[in-house]
Amino acid sequence: SANTDYAFDFYIVFRSTTATGFRFSVNGPAGVVDYMRKYQTVANNNLVGVATWLEGHVVSFDTMTVTSSTIAAGVDLHCRITGRFKCGGTGGTFAVRAASEAANNDLVVQKGSWGLWF
């Protein structure tokens, strides 16, 4: 809605059908946005107990930095996007965006992913 402030939190479980990289962002109507984006860059390993993560602060829509790390196909990975949005004078649709690093490679958001906004 126009002239309204929001907070949001998205937890995305995803996998690729091929060994490829990925990218995530948010998109919406004109306004002020800032959020933290954190995602895995390697598959989990129970022997090590940790995954490698990248995290960054973003202050604009559609900032979809490509992670070109090759992830094995069919591995569940996680992305967390949390932040705020101050909608300007015109309302519109706010959405999370996910994509493969390359065309024609499927990046599938898995059941159990969720999002909150308030």
Coordinates of C-alpha atoms in Angstrom, one line a residue:
S1 CA 0.0 0.0 0.0
A2 CA 1.2 3.5 -0.7
N3 CA 3.0 5.4 2.0
T4 CA 3.3 2.3 4.3
D5 CA 6.3 0.8 6.0
Y6 CA 6.9 -3.0 6.1
A7 CA 9.3 -5.5 7.5
F8 CA 9.9 -8.9 5.8
D9 CA 11.6 -12.2 6.3
F10 CA 11.9 -14.9 3.7
Y11 CA 13.4 -18.4 4.1
I12 CA 13.9 -20.1 0.8
V13 CA 14.9 -23.8 0.4
F14 CA 16.0 -24.4 -3.2
R15 CA 17.8 -26.8 -5.5
S16 CA 19.1 -26.8 -9.0
T17 CA 18.5 -29.6 -11.5
T18 CA 22.0 -29.0 -12.9
A19 CA 25.4 -28.1 -11.4
T20 CA 25.1 -24.3 -11.6
G21 CA 25.1 -21.1 -9.6
F22 CA 22.2 -18.9 -8.6
R23 CA 21.0 -15.4 -7.6
F24 CA 18.3 -13.9 -5.3
S25 CA 16.7 -10.4 -4.8
V26 CA 13.5 -8.6 -4.1
N27 CA 11.4 -6.4 -6.4
G28 CA 8.6 -3.9 -5.7
P29 CA 7.1 -0.5 -6.3
A30 CA 9.1 2.8 -5.8
G31 CA 10.2 3.3 -2.3
V32 CA 13.1 2.7 0.1
V33 CA 14.4 -0.9 0.6
D34 CA 17.2 -2.3 2.5
Y35 CA 17.8 -6.0 3.4
M36 CA 20.3 -8.6 4.3
R37 CA 20.7 -11.6 1.9
K38 CA 22.5 -14.7 3.1
Y39 CA 22.9 -18.0 1.2
Q40 CA 24.9 -21.2 1.1
T41 CA 27.7 -21.6 -1.4
V42 CA 28.5 -25.2 -0.8
A43 CA 26.3 -28.2 0.1
N44 CA 26.0 -29.3 3.8
N45 CA 28.5 -31.8 5.0
N46 CA 27.6 -33.6 8.2
L47 CA 31.3 -34.5 8.8
V48 CA 32.3 -30.9 9.0
G49 CA 29.1 -29.6 10.5
V50 CA 29.0 -26.3 8.8
A51 CA 28.2 -24.9 5.3
T52 CA 29.9 -21.9 3.7
W53 CA 27.7 -18.8 3.5
L54 CA 27.8 -15.4 1.8
E55 CA 26.0 -12.4 3.3
G56 CA 25.5 -8.9 2.1
H57 CA 23.5 -5.7 2.7
V58 CA 21.5 -4.5 -0.3
V59 CA 19.8 -1.1 -0.7
S60 CA 18.1 -1.4 -4.1
F61 CA 15.7 -3.7 -6.0
D62 CA 16.8 -6.4 -8.4
T63 CA 20.4 -6.5 -7.2
M64 CA 20.9 -10.1 -8.3
T65 CA 24.6 -10.7 -7.9
V66 CA 25.3 -14.1 -9.5
T67 CA 26.9 -16.7 -7.4
S68 CA 28.8 -18.8 -9.9
S69 CA 29.9 -21.4 -7.4
T70 CA 29.0 -24.8 -8.9
I71 CA 26.7 -26.7 -6.6
A72 CA 25.9 -30.4 -7.2
A73 CA 22.5 -31.0 -8.8
G74 CA 19.7 -32.1 -6.5
V75 CA 21.1 -30.6 -3.3
D76 CA 18.8 -28.6 -1.0
L77 CA 20.4 -25.2 -0.2
H78 CA 19.0 -22.2 1.8
C79 CA 18.7 -18.5 1.3
R80 CA 17.4 -16.0 3.9
I81 CA 16.3 -12.5 3.0
T82 CA 15.3 -10.1 5.8
G83 CA 14.8 -6.4 5.8
R84 CA 12.4 -3.4 5.5
F85 CA 10.5 -1.6 2.7
K86 CA 9.1 1.9 2.9
C87 CA 6.6 2.1 0.1
G88 CA 6.4 5.4 -1.8
G89 CA 3.3 7.2 -3.1
T90 CA 2.2 4.4 -5.4
G91 CA 1.4 0.9 -4.1
G92 CA 2.2 -2.3 -6.0
T93 CA 3.5 -5.8 -5.7
F94 CA 6.5 -6.8 -3.6
A95 CA 8.1 -10.1 -4.5
V96 CA 11.2 -12.3 -4.0
R97 CA 13.1 -13.2 -7.1
A98 CA 15.2 -16.3 -7.7
A99 CA 17.1 -17.4 -10.8
S100 CA 19.8 -19.7 -12.1
E101 CA 23.1 -18.1 -13.2
A102 CA 22.5 -19.4 -16.7
A103 CA 19.5 -19.5 -19.0
N104 CA 17.6 -22.9 -19.4
N105 CA 18.7 -24.3 -16.0
D106 CA 16.0 -24.9 -13.5
L107 CA 16.3 -23.4 -10.0
V108 CA 13.4 -24.9 -8.0
V109 CA 12.1 -23.4 -4.8
Q110 CA 11.2 -26.3 -2.5
K111 CA 8.1 -27.0 -0.3
G112 CA 8.6 -25.6 3.2
S113 CA 9.9 -22.3 2.0
W114 CA 8.1 -19.4 3.6
G115 CA 7.8 -15.6 3.9
L116 CA 6.5 -13.1 6.3
W117 CA 5.8 -9.4 6.0
F118 CA 4.2 -7.1 8.5

